[in-house]
Amino acid sequence: VEIPADDRGFTLGDGLFETLLAVDGQLVNADAHVARLHRGCEALGLPKPAPIDCWAAAEDALEAAGSPARAAVRITLTAGSGGRGLDRPETPARLLVATATAARPPGRPLRLLTSPIRRNDHSPTSRLKTLSYLDSVLARREAQLRGSEEALMLNTRGELASAAAANLFWIEGKQLFTPALDCGVLDGTIRAALIERDGVHEVRAAPEVLAKADALYLTNSLMGVTWVQSLDGRAFQPHPRGRDLQSLVADLVPAA
Amino acid sequence: VEIPADDRGFTLGDGLFETLLAVDGQLVNADAHVARLHRGCEALGLPKPAPIDCWAAAEDALEAAGSPARAAVRITLTAGSGGRGLDRPETPARLLVATATAARPPGRPLRLLTSPIRRNDHSPTSRLKTLSYLDSVLARREAQLRGSEEALMLNTRGELASAAAANLFWIEGKQLFTPALDCGVLDGTIRAALIERDGVHEVRAAPEVLAKADALYLTNSLMGVTWVQSLDGRAFQPHPRGRDLQSLVADLVPAA
């Protein structure tokens, strides 16, 4: 698949994407992903693609990838070609493409390092899965150069936000916490399912609260609920409740 | 020109660009643009393209555009294809492309509206011309929906930063001011030339300081020094010093 060099997704990050798990050719939790894509279209002022167009693109991508039993499907929607500088053309001609790659089953725990790059809670894009993803790319890259797998990002107020590509949860005592959306947090599909299925406290919190945490978890649609092994060098242990959380969303992230 | 759908510039905004003026086929201030591109490569951890490769791409683009007498040339550099999710491949294969379009000579004054979207001074990307440009696109779009041409963006501390696609200057009495780079401001080529050639105060300032300003100006490599007609509905008049500023960079932005 090729993209015109004047596509606004390429030139300006003017677009959105979704990453879905597909098991045996079936997209998992597909309605939640399209609903989020549509919310993103509203925020960006882009026309909403029909779900059937998303499914067709995803099916083609899975076939082109050789129909892996477990796949990561990425659906990308852009404001299309044209316009002048920052300005979109009068009637944007949206571009919708999908790609698929074989996905590993969720596995090892992750080491986290706090990034100096902060999520911009003063922009709606911090709550959306947009093509302007460079801050997360750079945060992840720096964490990896320093020997960890993932970055913990604060927002511009210095409050807990999320990992570069996952939502953050922590357990303290019997309670489960996650940063509120207006902390500059992606409205993650696994995050939303945990909130709906369990008693989760959505909070604004300084990073110091994690000093009292018993366990940390990261969530996204490909890895489900993953245990955090360390944060800035401080070790965490797996928690009995972690397995409960994984069971709670087992339908959304089936084991291998 | 077409781009692979897995190019990281397209999928994640993982790249940089430069917009240069070309007059009668000659790139204007080209060394300053390549120097900025190279500084961006350092910040992003990307290999620096040889200047000769940039010139060759720009020349091809000008020819493909029919060699307009006055052209906007855009050079785009990305981290190339591949990698897994956010992570670049071990040896990134960079992509370098250029496009050109006929450019109008700098003209009318602009109306400015303050945007609710803020520039993220807690990220190095706010000082770079990256492909993750969506915040500026949305700020500009909202200003235009409300009947103005350009958006004034503050940073997350609520200080003056810049327009969506231009640097901000203001005159108070006999003095010229502009926000400092660490306010989350692009290191603009015209901004840098004005600072080098005139006595400009680089400051951190709340938007309230503009209440005492005699005139506002926006600068970028295509429009040079442009007079601001109004900010949030308050009218400004052209200032005798504005013409001096335009003369000062006339070699960088020749009139039609």
XYZ file of C-alpha atoms in Angstrom:
512
model
C 0.000 0.000 0.000
C 1.291 3.467 -0.888
C 0.239 6.923 0.259
C 0.379 10.172 -1.758
C 3.248 12.376 -0.533
C 0.786 15.247 -0.024
C -1.470 13.232 2.296
C -2.029 15.348 5.405
C -1.488 12.312 7.623
C 2.050 12.184 6.272
C 2.767 15.923 6.064
C 1.141 17.123 9.306
C 0.054 14.118 11.384
C -3.517 15.198 10.556
C -5.354 11.948 11.239
C -6.169 9.115 13.638
C -5.469 5.436 14.045
C -6.713 2.372 15.889
C -4.785 -0.770 16.774
C -6.969 -3.860 17.156
C -6.255 -7.450 18.025
C -7.514 -10.036 15.534
C -7.701 -13.701 16.557
C -8.302 -16.261 13.816
C -9.372 -13.477 11.499
C -11.906 -12.002 13.961
C -11.415 -8.411 15.123
C -11.702 -8.233 18.913
C -13.771 -5.467 20.565
C -14.186 -3.885 17.144
C -17.203 -1.725 18.016
C -15.318 -0.005 20.838
C -12.451 0.832 18.476
C -14.711 2.264 15.781
C -16.617 4.248 18.417
C -13.329 5.776 19.588
C -12.290 6.488 15.998
C -15.606 8.302 15.514
C -15.077 10.356 18.678
C -11.659 11.302 17.312
C -13.247 12.350 14.005
C -15.560 14.684 15.905
C -12.635 16.263 17.763
C -10.598 16.715 14.577
C -13.538 17.766 12.385
C -13.170 14.824 10.000
C -16.013 12.844 8.380
C -16.675 9.536 10.171
C -15.925 6.416 8.131
C -18.690 3.810 7.917
C -17.852 0.808 10.126
C -18.248 -1.478 7.110
C -15.424 0.393 5.334
C -13.196 -0.150 8.386
C -14.006 -3.877 8.477
C -13.364 -4.253 4.735
C -9.972 -2.537 5.008
C -9.062 -4.698 8.017
C -10.058 -7.913 6.228
C -7.981 -7.009 3.182
C -5.009 -6.217 5.409
C -5.308 -9.549 7.267
C -5.420 -11.425 3.977
C -2.439 -9.504 2.591
C -0.513 -10.396 5.767
C -1.149 -14.113 5.192
C -3.987 -14.380 7.744
C -1.901 -14.804 10.903
C -3.739 -16.592 13.721
C -3.018 -13.676 16.044
C -2.607 -10.294 14.409
C -2.312 -6.613 15.200
C -4.516 -4.711 12.774
C -3.938 -1.003 12.363
C -6.624 1.195 10.802
C -5.417 4.655 9.779
C -7.696 7.536 8.831
C -6.317 10.837 7.535
C -7.658 14.185 6.354
C -6.478 13.193 2.861
C -4.566 15.137 0.261
C -4.474 18.796 -0.454
C -5.035 22.114 1.188
C -2.519 24.907 1.579
C -0.002 24.735 4.417
C -1.876 23.925 7.618
C -5.285 24.507 6.054
C -7.390 21.586 4.867
C -9.123 21.782 1.498
C -12.768 22.889 1.562
C -14.000 19.308 1.174
C -11.411 16.969 2.691
C -10.998 13.683 0.780
C -10.261 11.310 3.624
C -7.857 8.408 3.284
C -8.562 5.071 5.033
C -5.927 2.326 5.045
C -5.312 -0.753 7.151
C -2.251 -2.894 7.711
C -1.804 -6.128 9.680
C 1.165 -7.913 11.223
C 1.511 -11.113 13.231
C 1.233 -10.331 16.958
C 2.965 -12.068 19.830
C 0.734 -13.157 22.706
C 1.041 -10.864 25.736
C 4.027 -11.899 27.730
C 6.763 -10.590 29.913
C 6.432 -7.887 32.543
C 7.790 -4.444 31.694
C 10.305 -2.094 33.255
C 9.190 1.547 33.337
C 11.222 4.770 33.430
C 9.668 8.200 33.999
C 10.130 10.363 30.897
C 11.090 14.052 30.942
C 8.650 14.493 28.009
C 5.172 15.262 29.283
C 1.734 14.655 27.816
C 0.004 17.853 26.789
C -3.191 17.871 28.842
C -3.820 21.340 27.318
C -4.640 19.740 23.962
C -7.493 17.388 22.970
C -4.932 15.322 21.056
C -3.521 13.934 24.332
C -6.775 11.995 24.753
C -6.881 10.716 21.162
C -4.943 8.189 19.121
C -3.632 10.603 16.504
C -0.951 10.371 13.829
C 0.971 13.086 15.728
C 2.521 10.515 18.038
C 6.124 11.720 18.167
C 6.196 12.657 21.860
C 5.357 9.054 22.764
C 7.893 7.731 20.243
C 10.633 9.871 21.802
C 9.625 9.022 25.374
C 9.709 5.279 24.572
C 13.009 5.635 22.708
C 14.703 7.356 25.635
C 13.419 4.732 28.098
C 14.826 2.003 25.869
C 18.196 3.729 25.487
C 18.324 3.699 29.288
C 17.626 -0.042 29.450
C 13.871 -0.209 30.092
C 10.981 -1.249 27.878
C 8.440 1.521 28.363
C 8.155 5.161 29.485
C 5.887 6.541 32.186
C 4.640 9.966 31.132
C 3.393 12.703 33.440
C 1.240 15.587 32.228
C 2.287 19.245 32.164
C 1.029 19.679 35.740
C 3.380 16.900 36.836
C 0.521 14.456 37.498
C 0.482 10.783 36.498
C -0.833 10.248 32.973
C 0.049 7.005 31.143
C 2.776 5.006 29.490
C 3.879 5.921 25.954
C 1.513 3.322 24.473
C -0.535 1.949 27.383
C -2.783 3.070 30.213
C -1.551 2.949 33.806
C -3.276 1.257 36.759
C -2.077 0.762 40.313
C -3.268 -1.216 43.320
C -3.109 0.181 46.824
C -4.577 -2.039 49.506
C -7.772 -3.407 48.004
C -8.314 -0.497 45.660
C -7.559 -0.027 41.984
C -6.637 3.413 40.580
C -6.035 4.969 37.161
C -5.435 8.586 36.038
C -8.577 10.440 34.925
C -8.976 11.187 31.204
C -8.488 14.924 31.686
C -4.976 14.212 32.962
C -4.085 13.892 29.250
C -4.769 10.176 28.922
C -5.840 8.084 25.953
C -9.340 6.702 26.384
C -8.069 3.115 26.140
C -10.389 0.234 25.298
C -9.026 -2.066 28.033
C -9.006 0.870 30.449
C -12.700 1.480 29.690
C -13.555 -2.223 30.107
C -11.815 -2.425 33.501
C -13.646 0.685 34.681
C -16.966 -0.765 33.531
C -16.358 -4.230 34.997
C -14.548 -3.394 38.239
C -14.499 -0.621 40.803
C -11.737 1.614 39.505
C -10.996 5.043 40.957
C -10.220 7.616 38.254
C -8.005 10.180 39.933
C -5.653 13.127 39.488
C -2.510 12.093 41.320
C 1.105 13.133 41.758
C 3.679 10.411 40.983
C 4.530 10.245 44.694
C 1.328 8.251 45.329
C 3.011 5.282 43.652
C 5.374 5.052 46.653
C 2.459 3.430 48.517
C 1.323 1.282 45.568
C 1.422 -2.509 45.941
C 1.525 -3.192 42.215
C 1.449 -1.403 38.844
C -0.173 -2.550 35.595
C -0.209 -1.338 32.013
C -3.087 -2.001 29.630
C -3.681 -1.802 25.890
C -5.597 -3.720 23.270
C -2.656 -5.909 22.223
C -1.100 -6.816 25.568
C -4.191 -6.691 27.767
C -3.196 -6.279 31.431
C 0.576 -6.469 31.874
C 2.455 -6.454 35.150
C 5.076 -3.723 35.751
C 8.310 -5.189 37.097
C 9.973 -1.916 38.068
C 9.526 1.855 37.951
C 12.681 4.004 37.905
C 14.589 1.055 39.345
C 12.195 0.317 42.210
C 11.048 -3.313 41.960
C 7.388 -4.315 42.147
C 6.006 -7.779 42.770
C 3.067 -9.410 41.025
C -0.123 -9.004 43.034
C -2.826 -11.631 43.547
C -5.347 -9.195 42.109
C -3.429 -8.908 38.824
C -4.645 -12.286 37.636
C -8.223 -11.207 38.449
C -7.785 -8.141 36.256
C -6.484 -10.285 33.414
C -9.453 -12.665 33.767
C -11.816 -9.713 33.753
C -10.774 -8.768 30.202
C -9.858 -12.257 28.946
C -12.566 -11.989 26.277
C -10.886 -8.835 24.917
C -7.326 -10.221 24.989
C -7.522 -14.025 24.680
C -4.370 -15.936 25.703
C -2.394 -17.640 22.933
C 5.535 10.852 -5.298
C 4.208 8.044 -3.110
C 5.091 6.941 0.406
C 4.993 3.391 1.799
C 2.010 2.983 4.168
C 4.378 1.741 6.888
C 6.568 4.851 6.773
C 6.921 6.109 10.334
C 6.350 9.680 9.193
C 2.879 8.580 8.109
C 2.084 6.172 10.951
C 3.510 8.108 13.917
C 4.572 11.577 12.793
C 8.159 10.372 13.347
C 10.040 12.906 11.239
C 10.795 16.536 10.427
C 10.175 19.040 7.677
C 11.398 22.370 6.373
C 9.511 24.891 4.266
C 11.738 27.109 2.125
C 11.063 29.918 -0.273
C 12.512 29.482 -3.767
C 12.741 32.478 -6.088
C 13.547 31.829 -9.763
C 14.665 28.336 -8.832
C 17.043 29.495 -6.083
C 16.399 28.286 -2.525
C 16.492 31.220 -0.099
C 18.407 30.963 3.196
C 18.963 27.291 2.460
C 21.873 26.779 4.848
C 19.805 27.960 7.827
C 17.045 25.494 6.951
C 19.414 22.541 6.619
C 21.131 23.523 9.866
C 17.746 23.474 11.633
C 16.871 20.144 10.018
C 20.158 18.751 11.353
C 19.436 20.064 14.866
C 16.059 18.313 14.643
C 17.769 15.070 13.601
C 19.931 15.273 16.710
C 16.888 15.744 18.939
C 15.002 12.868 17.306
C 18.008 10.559 16.994
C 17.834 10.385 13.196
C 20.804 10.337 10.789
C 21.443 13.753 9.217
C 20.884 13.951 5.459
C 23.717 15.410 3.390
C 22.855 18.955 2.245
C 23.443 17.895 -1.356
C 20.669 15.293 -1.047
C 18.299 18.011 0.213
C 19.200 20.318 -2.708
C 18.750 17.530 -5.238
C 15.303 16.645 -3.864
C 14.291 20.307 -3.853
C 15.469 20.810 -7.448
C 13.524 17.779 -8.641
C 10.428 19.030 -6.827
C 10.704 22.496 -8.393
C 11.032 20.974 -11.832
C 8.082 18.642 -11.267
C 6.011 21.664 -10.194
C 6.762 23.455 -13.477
C 9.486 25.725 -12.053
C 7.233 28.466 -10.621
C 9.004 31.848 -10.298
C 8.091 31.963 -6.620
C 7.672 28.616 -4.891
C 7.243 27.051 -1.466
C 9.531 24.014 -1.269
C 8.882 21.483 1.429
C 11.596 18.978 2.396
C 10.357 16.079 4.520
C 12.614 13.651 6.380
C 11.200 10.611 8.192
C 12.515 7.700 10.249
C 11.541 5.467 7.316
C 9.715 2.168 7.232
C 9.578 -0.584 9.746
C 9.968 -1.239 13.402
C 7.364 -2.632 15.757
C 4.719 -0.330 17.178
C 6.448 2.766 18.534
C 9.918 1.254 18.244
C 12.146 2.099 15.297
C 14.039 -0.686 13.535
C 17.643 -1.212 14.657
C 18.977 0.652 11.609
C 16.384 3.193 10.495
C 16.139 3.628 6.708
C 15.318 7.295 6.459
C 13.017 8.695 3.800
C 13.718 12.090 2.191
C 11.161 13.674 -0.140
C 10.504 17.175 -1.398
C 7.471 18.826 -2.930
C 7.000 22.314 -4.390
C 4.002 24.532 -5.048
C 3.639 28.045 -6.445
C 3.719 30.584 -3.587
C 1.900 33.877 -3.353
C 3.997 36.896 -2.415
C 3.506 37.953 1.213
C 0.452 40.111 1.439
C -2.433 40.992 3.619
C -2.305 41.519 7.379
C -3.703 38.740 9.569
C -6.345 38.538 12.259
C -5.321 36.469 15.291
C -7.424 34.583 17.840
C -5.991 33.046 21.008
C -6.357 29.251 20.883
C -7.407 27.065 23.818
C -4.836 24.505 22.560
C -1.447 25.155 24.087
C 2.063 24.429 22.903
C 3.781 21.743 24.930
C 6.869 23.461 26.334
C 7.483 20.183 28.245
C 8.510 18.462 25.014
C 11.457 19.139 22.688
C 9.048 18.767 19.763
C 7.497 22.182 20.514
C 10.778 23.766 19.379
C 11.094 21.632 16.222
C 9.323 21.457 12.876
C 8.092 17.876 13.207
C 5.549 15.820 11.301
C 3.464 15.669 14.503
C 1.880 19.016 13.732
C -1.754 18.312 14.609
C -2.042 20.726 17.553
C -1.150 23.605 15.243
C -3.517 22.313 12.550
C -6.398 22.226 15.056
C -5.545 25.622 16.554
C -5.492 27.202 13.079
C -8.702 25.417 12.083
C -10.586 26.696 15.105
C -9.367 30.267 14.518
C -10.595 30.075 10.933
C -13.974 28.647 11.946
C -14.295 31.721 14.177
C -13.521 34.074 11.287
C -9.800 34.787 11.718
C -6.778 33.691 9.710
C -4.333 32.503 12.346
C -4.185 31.259 15.959
C -2.093 32.661 18.779
C -0.874 29.796 20.972
C 0.191 30.060 24.604
C 2.333 27.430 26.296
C 1.200 25.179 29.156
C 2.268 27.812 31.700
C -0.059 30.280 29.995
C 2.808 32.341 28.566
C 2.993 33.726 25.012
C 4.499 31.246 22.554
C 3.784 31.692 18.834
C 1.186 31.477 16.107
C 0.244 28.073 14.677
C 2.740 28.490 11.832
C 4.667 31.689 12.561
C 6.752 33.363 15.259
C 5.343 36.283 17.229
C 6.965 39.705 17.710
C 5.601 42.822 19.356
C 6.696 46.441 19.615
C 6.334 48.424 22.793
C 7.703 51.945 22.665
C 11.016 51.622 20.836
C 11.606 48.031 21.828
C 11.009 44.766 19.991
C 10.082 41.569 21.869
C 9.603 37.889 21.065
C 8.970 34.821 23.278
C 12.118 32.896 24.247
C 12.685 29.481 22.656
C 12.083 27.627 25.931
C 8.532 28.978 25.940
C 7.834 26.169 23.430
C 8.623 28.134 20.301
C 9.891 27.022 16.906
C 13.420 28.281 16.229
C 12.230 30.186 13.125
C 14.653 31.284 10.426
C 13.216 34.817 10.136
C 13.007 35.023 13.940
C 16.713 34.130 14.152
C 17.638 36.690 11.458
C 15.739 39.488 13.232
C 17.437 38.634 16.516
C 20.837 38.655 14.818
C 20.241 41.880 12.893
C 18.255 43.931 15.396
C 17.998 44.366 19.152
C 15.248 41.895 20.035
C 14.363 41.017 23.619
C 13.666 37.284 24.034
C 11.307 37.053 27.003
C 8.913 34.874 28.971
C 5.708 36.890 29.082
C 2.046 36.554 29.995
C -0.420 37.475 27.227
C -1.441 40.535 29.270
C 1.778 42.306 28.199
C 0.250 42.691 24.734
C -2.250 45.171 26.213
C 0.596 47.688 26.166
C 1.940 46.650 22.743
C 1.898 49.202 19.912
C 2.004 46.606 17.138
C 2.214 42.832 16.572
C 4.012 40.969 13.801
C 4.207 37.360 12.650
C 7.208 35.917 10.844
C 7.970 32.804 8.816
C 10.073 31.898 5.815
C 7.247 32.279 3.295
C 5.543 35.456 4.461
C 8.510 37.233 6.039
C 7.339 39.902 8.493
C 3.553 40.281 8.412
C 1.507 42.847 10.282
C -1.214 41.636 12.689
C -4.471 43.505 12.150
C -6.246 42.308 15.280
C -5.905 39.993 18.269
C -9.091 38.602 19.820
C -11.005 41.470 18.219
C -8.733 44.255 19.441
C -7.474 46.247 16.436
C -3.819 47.085 15.907
C -2.384 49.680 13.550
C 0.680 49.316 11.351
C 3.763 50.766 13.025
C 6.511 52.822 11.348
C 9.036 50.272 12.591
C 7.270 47.402 10.769
C 8.651 48.498 7.414
C 12.142 48.596 8.929
C 11.734 45.012 10.062
C 10.624 43.967 6.597
C 13.633 45.728 5.042
C 15.905 44.027 7.518
C 15.033 40.581 6.119
C 14.270 41.628 2.528
C 17.106 39.394 1.294
C 15.398 36.380 2.934
C 11.895 37.173 1.696
C 12.187 39.187 -1.550
C 9.050 41.054 -2.618
C 7.259 39.807 -5.731
